[in-house]
Amino acid sequence: MSLETIWFCVIVLFWLGYLFLEGFDFGVGMLLPVLGRDDTERRVLINTIGPVWDGNEVWLIVAAGAMFAAFPSWYASLFSAAYLPLLLVLLALIGRGVAFEYRGKVDSVRWRRNWDRVIVIGSWIPPLGVGLLLTTTVLGLPLDAHGNRVGGAFEAVRWDTLLGALAVVGFALVHGAAFLALKTAGELRERARTFAVRALPVALLPLFGLLVVVQWGAGALWTLVALVVAAVAAVTAWRKLVADRDGQAFAALGVTIAAAVVTLFGALYPDVLPSTLGAANSLTVANTASSPYTLTVMTWVGAFGAPAVLVYQGWTYWVFRKRISTAHVPPVHTP
Amino acid sequence: MDVLQLARWQFGITTVYHFLMVPLTIGLSVLVAGMQTAWVRTGEQRYYKMTKFWGKLLLVNFAMGVVTGIVQEFQFGMNWNAYSRFVGDVFGAPLAMEGLVAFFVESTFLGLWIFGWDRLPKKVHLACAWAFSLATIASAYFILAANSWMQHPVGAEIVNGKPTLRSIWAVLTNNTALAAIPHTIAGAFSVAAAFLVGIGAWHLWRKRRSDDEHRSVWRSSIRLGGWTGIVAFAVLAITGDTQGKLMFEQQPMKMASAEALCHTEQPASFSIVAIGDVTAQNCEDVKTFTVPALLSFLAHNDFRTEVKGVEDLVTQYQAHYGTNYPDDPALGELAGKPIDYVPNLAVTYWGFRIMIGFGAISAGTGLLALWLTRRGRIPEGRWFPRLALLSIATPFIGNSAGWIFTEMGRQPFVVVPNPSGVDGVWMFTAQAVSRLSTGEVWTSLLALTSLYAVLGVVEVFLMRKYVRGGIDGVIPPEHNDEEGKQALAFAY
């Protein structure tokens, strides 16, 4: 396998890590008003992701940074073409990040309610935007010979990219509910599980709709296999939720998103951002890759860095492995 | 304004704003890790309370540093896509390394530190604090290596019209970076030092009549801040001098405009303040109080040497890099127009002076604080806490001025040509910008600026609240429920 292909796979892996990890913490944020009936319950929900959401978010930063280093033109064309959707994602992530940190810093109902709103909005918008962005890179844009967007500011917003936006939101919603079923105890857990069971069949429809569209357009046999795996995993997740096996359901959803990502990016390869104006303008792995030297350097850094990340992030999840419930939340303490 | 100007304003605003949070995070995280180490080693309550109090302020601040940092990474692709395409092969690598090697550590171990107080063994928890704080420095290292490459490109050569990385080692050990990194880190420590001195002095004054453990907490904080500030200033001065000498070699125009030095002089005198109109962008109009021959010494360690002035440099730059912009439609209005090689004089001249001046004031306060608290003394007067509180602003201003000087001083280049090394690697800022509609960039400029303004108010409000709350505000009451303690000792 060439270095370029390896780096394509690495970037896909970073995006997958992001969708998997921040997927569930977005889901928790989205479900805050749905599952959390009072302030204590909402605090429990937020604290299931408290120690880890920030580390999860770094996957986005590294995915973007790796695109910049390994395929600069891919990063440059995609990020400038989807300018306004990305801006919305940034604004939402800014609000969400400070909201987690600040919501408990003043003991006032109004203060917390306002920051909770920011968390909810900030958890809905980024998956929409990231879904749109990733679908755009798979399905392409009108790009001129320099890789710049032709047309208006909303060129990246189309019915098929919106389907991708809904796909990631739907996945995050179910993934978040399954995570909460796994991480909470008592009534909250039951509520989260029931929600996941009911929502799953509907919420994952856009994802499978998107996969079918992509497979139909540019799929190969092996991406079809991945699609089938995704479908089987989704059904398994649903059955495990019904059978009260939270951990297995959560893992099955992980397999779903992994297989879905394989289908999407497998169909995309060797392009990285196709031009809808003609294949000559398409960005490909070959015409956007950095020099072999740069890729070699990055490979060394990645080969040591990435496993270390998996180890210490895994350790974090282990340290905070206990289920939490309303009985565990310490009293509010502010000066 | 056109897209170029808007994108520059956005970059300037978001960068300076981001850099209000970052230095405090860097400086404070190391100092807090030190306080926690003292607590783990001695078991003294004083150190535990210091760790808790300053740690809380660190957290309020860190959240803002992270979220504004994401904007920094994204806007290269969004606003500066031509730049990203041109330099990606070289510039992307340190940026990606920052994420992979440093930022992951930072975010993960901070989570462990915040929530791990009762879940982790004491020493493991302390190790998390150190992992976090050292990773903030590693972050700074990679980002500054990337920035230094824009100031002084090394380790690359032009292949097929683009810089191609030849040696990552050269990029990571760029002499510009090796001078900029300790300078910037020291700037970060001076921010944290001013925080400790200012807030510590105010609390100490409030507790001056009592004789309790609170007082020892604040006195220790002031002493730590004072020493940190003085050491930081010494490093700032030494590395600043090194940076200056490098810049006379690498970016002579930046230094000439920092001095408003019109004509080449031998020996050249150093300007203290200007009384002319620097904003007129014509340095002939500027009359300055000068110290004879000092500039020659600062530039070359020799009082008799020649220092090139702006006018001579313009001729020199025109000969090397052309008199007019290329006739490229991507440059918009600027295509084919003459290139203005002189950076904004008012900004570079005053930026340089404000940086040095405010840095010195900050160190002065630290020195004063050490004197007033010598041998167990407690300052009695009201003037000192007031002065110390005001002085919190000085290193922030110094840092911002330093960055504005560094970045504005390299215009019209975004990648400054390296006169002593790599051939042909440079880029004009005008060539770097994305081809977007002004509406798009206006939207992001306004949206980000307003959100930053609102969050700035919130952060200051929370900081004040926690500062006023003192130690009692950050030590949680005992959580008696044993089972609860097992699962969560701290919750948002």
mmCIF file of N, CA and C in Angstrom, chain B residues 362-450:
data_model
loop_
_atom_site.group_PDB
_atom_site.id
_atom_site.type_symbol
_atom_site.label_atom_id
_atom_site.label_comp_id
_atom_site.label_asym_id
_atom_site.label_seq_id
_atom_site.Cartn_x
_atom_site.Cartn_y
_atom_site.Cartn_z
ATOM 1 N N SER B 362 5.515 44.946 34.368
ATOM 2 C CA SER B 362 5.072 43.713 35.004
ATOM 3 C C SER B 362 6.157 43.124 35.902
ATOM 4 N N ALA B 363 7.391 43.130 35.404
ATOM 5 C CA ALA B 363 8.488 42.608 36.217
ATOM 6 C C ALA B 363 8.724 43.499 37.430
ATOM 7 N N GLY B 364 8.561 44.808 37.240
ATOM 8 C CA GLY B 364 8.739 45.746 38.343
ATOM 9 C C GLY B 364 7.774 45.463 39.483
ATOM 10 N N THR B 365 6.525 45.172 39.126
ATOM 11 C CA THR B 365 5.545 44.856 40.166
ATOM 12 C C THR B 365 5.952 43.612 40.937
ATOM 13 N N GLY B 366 6.475 42.624 40.201
ATOM 14 C CA GLY B 366 6.914 41.398 40.859
ATOM 15 C C GLY B 366 8.021 41.671 41.870
ATOM 16 N N LEU B 367 8.961 42.517 41.445
ATOM 17 C CA LEU B 367 10.080 42.862 42.314
ATOM 18 C C LEU B 367 9.589 43.573 43.567
ATOM 19 N N LEU B 368 8.677 44.515 43.350
ATOM 20 C CA LEU B 368 8.090 45.260 44.450
ATOM 21 C C LEU B 368 7.386 44.315 45.426
ATOM 22 N N ALA B 369 6.648 43.370 44.866
ATOM 23 C CA ALA B 369 5.910 42.417 45.707
ATOM 24 C C ALA B 369 6.868 41.617 46.577
ATOM 25 N N LEU B 370 7.993 41.210 46.003
ATOM 26 C CA LEU B 370 8.963 40.442 46.785
ATOM 27 C C LEU B 370 9.545 41.298 47.909
ATOM 28 N N TRP B 371 9.807 42.564 47.599
ATOM 29 C CA TRP B 371 10.367 43.462 48.606
ATOM 30 C C TRP B 371 9.383 43.662 49.752
ATOM 31 N N LEU B 372 8.126 43.888 49.414
ATOM 32 C CA LEU B 372 7.122 44.181 50.440
ATOM 33 C C LEU B 372 6.776 42.973 51.305
ATOM 34 N N THR B 373 7.032 41.780 50.780
ATOM 35 C CA THR B 373 6.692 40.588 51.576
ATOM 36 C C THR B 373 7.950 39.912 52.112
ATOM 37 N N ARG B 374 9.072 40.630 52.096
ATOM 38 C CA ARG B 374 10.328 40.011 52.525
ATOM 39 C C ARG B 374 10.271 39.634 54.007
ATOM 40 N N ARG B 375 10.925 38.582 54.335
ATOM 41 C CA ARG B 375 11.048 38.065 55.710
ATOM 42 C C ARG B 375 9.714 38.109 56.477
ATOM 43 N N GLY B 376 8.714 37.509 55.890
ATOM 44 C CA GLY B 376 7.450 37.352 56.607
ATOM 45 C C GLY B 376 6.600 38.602 56.709
ATOM 46 N N ARG B 377 7.001 39.684 56.065
ATOM 47 C CA ARG B 377 6.223 40.914 56.177
ATOM 48 C C ARG B 377 4.915 40.855 55.391
ATOM 49 N N ILE B 378 3.969 41.679 55.803
ATOM 50 C CA ILE B 378 2.685 41.811 55.125
ATOM 51 C C ILE B 378 2.534 43.273 54.742
ATOM 52 N N PRO B 379 2.356 43.624 53.465
ATOM 53 C CA PRO B 379 2.203 45.032 53.112
ATOM 54 C C PRO B 379 0.924 45.596 53.719
ATOM 55 N N GLU B 380 1.038 46.793 54.313
ATOM 56 C CA GLU B 380 -0.095 47.376 55.033
ATOM 57 C C GLU B 380 -0.930 48.301 54.177
ATOM 58 N N GLY B 381 -0.272 49.026 53.287
ATOM 59 C CA GLY B 381 -0.979 50.088 52.558
ATOM 60 C C GLY B 381 -1.975 49.573 51.546
ATOM 61 N N ARG B 382 -2.925 50.420 51.236
ATOM 62 C CA ARG B 382 -3.956 50.080 50.264
ATOM 63 C C ARG B 382 -3.405 50.185 48.849
ATOM 64 N N TRP B 383 -2.381 51.036 48.665
ATOM 65 C CA TRP B 383 -1.896 51.317 47.305
ATOM 66 C C TRP B 383 -1.338 50.091 46.620
ATOM 67 N N PHE B 384 -0.706 49.209 47.415
ATOM 68 C CA PHE B 384 -0.049 48.075 46.774
ATOM 69 C C PHE B 384 -1.030 47.089 46.143
ATOM 70 N N PRO B 385 -2.074 46.658 46.898
ATOM 71 C CA PRO B 385 -3.026 45.756 46.244
ATOM 72 C C PRO B 385 -3.670 46.383 45.004
ATOM 73 N N ARG B 386 -3.911 47.698 45.081
ATOM 74 C CA ARG B 386 -4.506 48.362 43.914
ATOM 75 C C ARG B 386 -3.564 48.313 42.713
ATOM 76 N N LEU B 387 -2.333 48.646 42.984
ATOM 77 C CA LEU B 387 -1.334 48.640 41.914
ATOM 78 C C LEU B 387 -1.164 47.229 41.346
ATOM 79 N N ALA B 388 -1.114 46.256 42.261
ATOM 80 C CA ALA B 388 -0.879 44.879 41.828
ATOM 81 C C ALA B 388 -2.054 44.369 40.988
ATOM 82 N N LEU B 389 -3.268 44.743 41.389
ATOM 83 C CA LEU B 389 -4.436 44.330 40.608
ATOM 84 C C LEU B 389 -4.379 44.930 39.203
ATOM 85 N N LEU B 390 -4.064 46.228 39.148
ATOM 86 C CA LEU B 390 -3.952 46.876 37.840
ATOM 87 C C LEU B 390 -2.869 46.229 36.984
ATOM 88 N N SER B 391 -1.805 45.818 37.649
ATOM 89 C CA SER B 391 -0.671 45.260 36.906
ATOM 90 C C SER B 391 -0.981 43.925 36.262
ATOM 91 N N ILE B 392 -2.093 43.303 36.654
ATOM 92 C CA ILE B 392 -2.452 42.039 36.009
ATOM 93 C C ILE B 392 -2.566 42.258 34.504
ATOM 94 N N ALA B 393 -3.028 43.448 34.126
ATOM 95 C CA ALA B 393 -3.245 43.708 32.699
ATOM 96 C C ALA B 393 -1.940 43.852 31.920
ATOM 97 N N THR B 394 -0.861 44.234 32.609
ATOM 98 C CA THR B 394 0.338 44.628 31.850
ATOM 99 C C THR B 394 0.954 43.515 30.988
ATOM 100 N N PRO B 395 1.147 42.295 31.514
ATOM 101 C CA PRO B 395 1.731 41.297 30.615
ATOM 102 C C PRO B 395 0.790 40.898 29.478
ATOM 103 N N PHE B 396 -0.522 40.975 29.721
ATOM 104 C CA PHE B 396 -1.467 40.698 28.631
ATOM 105 C C PHE B 396 -1.250 41.696 27.498
ATOM 106 N N ILE B 397 -1.134 42.967 27.896
ATOM 107 C CA ILE B 397 -0.938 44.004 26.881
ATOM 108 C C ILE B 397 0.402 43.800 26.183
ATOM 109 N N GLY B 398 1.434 43.494 26.979
ATOM 110 C CA GLY B 398 2.751 43.272 26.402
ATOM 111 C C GLY B 398 2.744 42.118 25.400
ATOM 112 N N ASN B 399 2.108 41.003 25.786
ATOM 113 C CA ASN B 399 2.026 39.848 24.889
ATOM 114 C C ASN B 399 1.301 40.183 23.596
ATOM 115 N N SER B 400 0.151 40.826 23.739
ATOM 116 C CA SER B 400 -0.635 41.147 22.540
ATOM 117 C C SER B 400 0.151 42.068 21.621
ATOM 118 N N ALA B 401 0.768 43.081 22.227
ATOM 119 C CA ALA B 401 1.554 44.012 21.419
ATOM 120 C C ALA B 401 2.682 43.276 20.708
ATOM 121 N N GLY B 402 3.298 42.340 21.405
ATOM 122 C CA GLY B 402 4.382 41.572 20.805
ATOM 123 C C GLY B 402 3.909 40.790 19.590
ATOM 124 N N TRP B 403 2.761 40.146 19.719
ATOM 125 C CA TRP B 403 2.247 39.375 18.593
ATOM 126 C C TRP B 403 1.843 40.271 17.433
ATOM 127 N N ILE B 404 1.188 41.379 17.762
ATOM 128 C CA ILE B 404 0.757 42.280 16.687
ATOM 129 C C ILE B 404 1.984 42.798 15.942
ATOM 130 N N PHE B 405 3.015 43.144 16.702
ATOM 131 C CA PHE B 405 4.262 43.601 16.089
ATOM 132 C C PHE B 405 4.852 42.512 15.181
ATOM 133 N N THR B 406 4.938 41.303 15.713
ATOM 134 C CA THR B 406 5.547 40.211 14.946
ATOM 135 C C THR B 406 4.795 39.939 13.647
ATOM 136 N N GLU B 407 3.469 39.930 13.719
ATOM 137 C CA GLU B 407 2.689 39.538 12.550
ATOM 138 C C GLU B 407 2.504 40.686 11.571
ATOM 139 N N MET B 408 2.245 41.888 12.083
ATOM 140 C CA MET B 408 2.075 43.039 11.180
ATOM 141 C C MET B 408 3.422 43.441 10.582
ATOM 142 N N GLY B 409 4.474 43.213 11.340
ATOM 143 C CA GLY B 409 5.799 43.615 10.887
ATOM 144 C C GLY B 409 6.301 42.800 9.707
ATOM 145 N N ARG B 410 5.659 41.641 9.451
ATOM 146 C CA ARG B 410 6.149 40.852 8.322
ATOM 147 C C ARG B 410 5.361 41.138 7.043
ATOM 148 N N GLN B 411 4.362 41.997 7.112
ATOM 149 C CA GLN B 411 3.624 42.349 5.888
ATOM 150 C C GLN B 411 4.562 43.040 4.921
ATOM 151 N N PRO B 412 4.351 42.954 3.623
ATOM 152 C CA PRO B 412 3.238 42.316 2.902
ATOM 153 C C PRO B 412 3.387 40.814 2.719
ATOM 154 N N PHE B 413 4.329 40.202 3.436
ATOM 155 C CA PHE B 413 4.528 38.765 3.259
ATOM 156 C C PHE B 413 3.735 37.967 4.282
ATOM 157 N N VAL B 414 3.216 36.823 3.872
ATOM 158 C CA VAL B 414 2.688 35.895 4.866
ATOM 159 C C VAL B 414 3.779 34.873 5.187
ATOM 160 N N VAL B 415 4.540 34.466 4.162
ATOM 161 C CA VAL B 415 5.764 33.704 4.391
ATOM 162 C C VAL B 415 6.909 34.625 3.984
ATOM 163 N N VAL B 416 7.700 35.004 4.959
ATOM 164 C CA VAL B 416 8.757 35.986 4.715
ATOM 165 C C VAL B 416 9.941 35.292 4.046
ATOM 166 N N PRO B 417 10.485 35.879 2.972
ATOM 167 C CA PRO B 417 11.638 35.229 2.342
ATOM 168 C C PRO B 417 12.804 35.131 3.315
ATOM 169 N N ASN B 418 13.552 34.064 3.193
ATOM 170 C CA ASN B 418 14.690 33.841 4.074
ATOM 171 C C ASN B 418 15.954 34.263 3.333
ATOM 172 N N PRO B 419 16.467 35.467 3.651
ATOM 173 C CA PRO B 419 17.581 35.992 2.866
ATOM 174 C C PRO B 419 18.862 35.177 3.037
ATOM 175 N N SER B 420 18.949 34.409 4.120
ATOM 176 C CA SER B 420 20.220 33.746 4.386
ATOM 177 C C SER B 420 20.177 32.263 4.072
ATOM 178 N N GLY B 421 19.076 31.766 3.525
ATOM 179 C CA GLY B 421 19.027 30.321 3.340
ATOM 180 C C GLY B 421 18.235 29.898 2.124
ATOM 181 N N VAL B 422 17.073 29.270 2.407
ATOM 182 C CA VAL B 422 16.250 28.665 1.367
ATOM 183 C C VAL B 422 15.940 29.674 0.268
ATOM 184 N N ASP B 423 16.146 29.250 -0.952
ATOM 185 C CA ASP B 423 15.939 30.163 -2.054
ATOM 186 C C ASP B 423 14.499 30.131 -2.535
ATOM 187 N N GLY B 424 13.933 31.305 -2.678
ATOM 188 C CA GLY B 424 12.670 31.396 -3.395
ATOM 189 C C GLY B 424 11.423 30.992 -2.653
ATOM 190 N N VAL B 425 11.525 30.681 -1.350
ATOM 191 C CA VAL B 425 10.308 30.359 -0.619
ATOM 192 C C VAL B 425 9.754 31.616 0.022
ATOM 193 N N TRP B 426 8.707 32.183 -0.560
ATOM 194 C CA TRP B 426 8.008 33.273 0.101
ATOM 195 C C TRP B 426 6.634 33.384 -0.500
ATOM 196 N N MET B 427 5.752 34.107 0.190
ATOM 197 C CA MET B 427 4.398 34.286 -0.316
ATOM 198 C C MET B 427 3.873 35.614 0.192
ATOM 199 N N PHE B 428 3.239 36.361 -0.726
ATOM 200 C CA PHE B 428 2.592 37.597 -0.307
ATOM 201 C C PHE B 428 1.239 37.281 0.334
ATOM 202 N N THR B 429 0.918 38.052 1.366
ATOM 203 C CA THR B 429 -0.352 37.836 2.051
ATOM 204 C C THR B 429 -1.525 37.915 1.074
ATOM 205 N N ALA B 430 -1.400 38.822 0.113
ATOM 206 C CA ALA B 430 -2.486 39.005 -0.849
ATOM 207 C C ALA B 430 -2.736 37.751 -1.684
ATOM 208 N N GLN B 431 -1.704 36.916 -1.823
ATOM 209 C CA GLN B 431 -1.869 35.698 -2.617
ATOM 210 C C GLN B 431 -2.444 34.550 -1.797
ATOM 211 N N ALA B 432 -2.548 34.742 -0.500
ATOM 212 C CA ALA B 432 -2.819 33.616 0.387
ATOM 213 C C ALA B 432 -4.303 33.390 0.647
ATOM 214 N N VAL B 433 -5.094 34.406 0.346
ATOM 215 C CA VAL B 433 -6.472 34.399 0.832
ATOM 216 C C VAL B 433 -7.382 33.550 -0.059
ATOM 217 N N SER B 434 -8.450 33.006 0.541
ATOM 218 C CA SER B 434 -9.421 32.207 -0.225
ATOM 219 C C SER B 434 -10.240 33.104 -1.142
ATOM 220 N N ARG B 435 -10.749 32.512 -2.206
ATOM 221 C CA ARG B 435 -11.632 33.279 -3.085
ATOM 222 C C ARG B 435 -13.068 33.078 -2.628
ATOM 223 N N LEU B 436 -13.454 33.915 -1.685
ATOM 224 C CA LEU B 436 -14.793 33.814 -1.110
ATOM 225 C C LEU B 436 -15.548 35.089 -1.444
ATOM 226 N N SER B 437 -16.842 35.107 -1.137
ATOM 227 C CA SER B 437 -17.571 36.361 -1.261
ATOM 228 C C SER B 437 -17.319 37.172 0.008
ATOM 229 N N THR B 438 -17.357 38.503 -0.127
ATOM 230 C CA THR B 438 -17.146 39.320 1.076
ATOM 231 C C THR B 438 -18.234 39.025 2.100
ATOM 232 N N GLY B 439 -19.433 38.684 1.612
ATOM 233 C CA GLY B 439 -20.536 38.377 2.533
ATOM 234 C C GLY B 439 -20.176 37.247 3.476
ATOM 235 N N GLU B 440 -19.551 36.222 2.948
ATOM 236 C CA GLU B 440 -19.190 35.077 3.790
ATOM 237 C C GLU B 440 -18.203 35.485 4.875
ATOM 238 N N VAL B 441 -17.179 36.227 4.466
ATOM 239 C CA VAL B 441 -16.155 36.569 5.454
ATOM 240 C C VAL B 441 -16.690 37.597 6.450
ATOM 241 N N TRP B 442 -17.515 38.541 5.964
ATOM 242 C CA TRP B 442 -18.168 39.474 6.891
ATOM 243 C C TRP B 442 -18.964 38.697 7.937
ATOM 244 N N THR B 443 -19.724 37.708 7.466
ATOM 245 C CA THR B 443 -20.549 36.936 8.392
ATOM 246 C C THR B 443 -19.684 36.308 9.479
ATOM 247 N N SER B 444 -18.591 35.673 9.068
ATOM 248 C CA SER B 444 -17.798 34.987 10.077
ATOM 249 C C SER B 444 -17.081 35.978 10.979
ATOM 250 N N LEU B 445 -16.611 37.086 10.391
ATOM 251 C CA LEU B 445 -15.927 38.086 11.218
ATOM 252 C C LEU B 445 -16.874 38.623 12.292
ATOM 253 N N LEU B 446 -18.085 38.987 11.860
ATOM 254 C CA LEU B 446 -19.034 39.553 12.821
ATOM 255 C C LEU B 446 -19.497 38.505 13.827
ATOM 256 N N ALA B 447 -19.784 37.302 13.328
ATOM 257 C CA ALA B 447 -20.300 36.275 14.232
ATOM 258 C C ALA B 447 -19.252 35.917 15.284
ATOM 259 N N LEU B 448 -18.026 35.691 14.845
ATOM 260 C CA LEU B 448 -16.991 35.301 15.805
ATOM 261 C C LEU B 448 -16.689 36.433 16.781
ATOM 262 N N THR B 449 -16.578 37.650 16.236
ATOM 263 C CA THR B 449 -16.247 38.772 17.107
ATOM 264 C C THR B 449 -17.325 38.992 18.162
ATOM 265 N N SER B 450 -18.600 38.906 17.749
ATOM 266 C CA SER B 450 -19.647 39.135 18.754
ATOM 267 C C SER B 450 -19.670 38.009 19.777
#
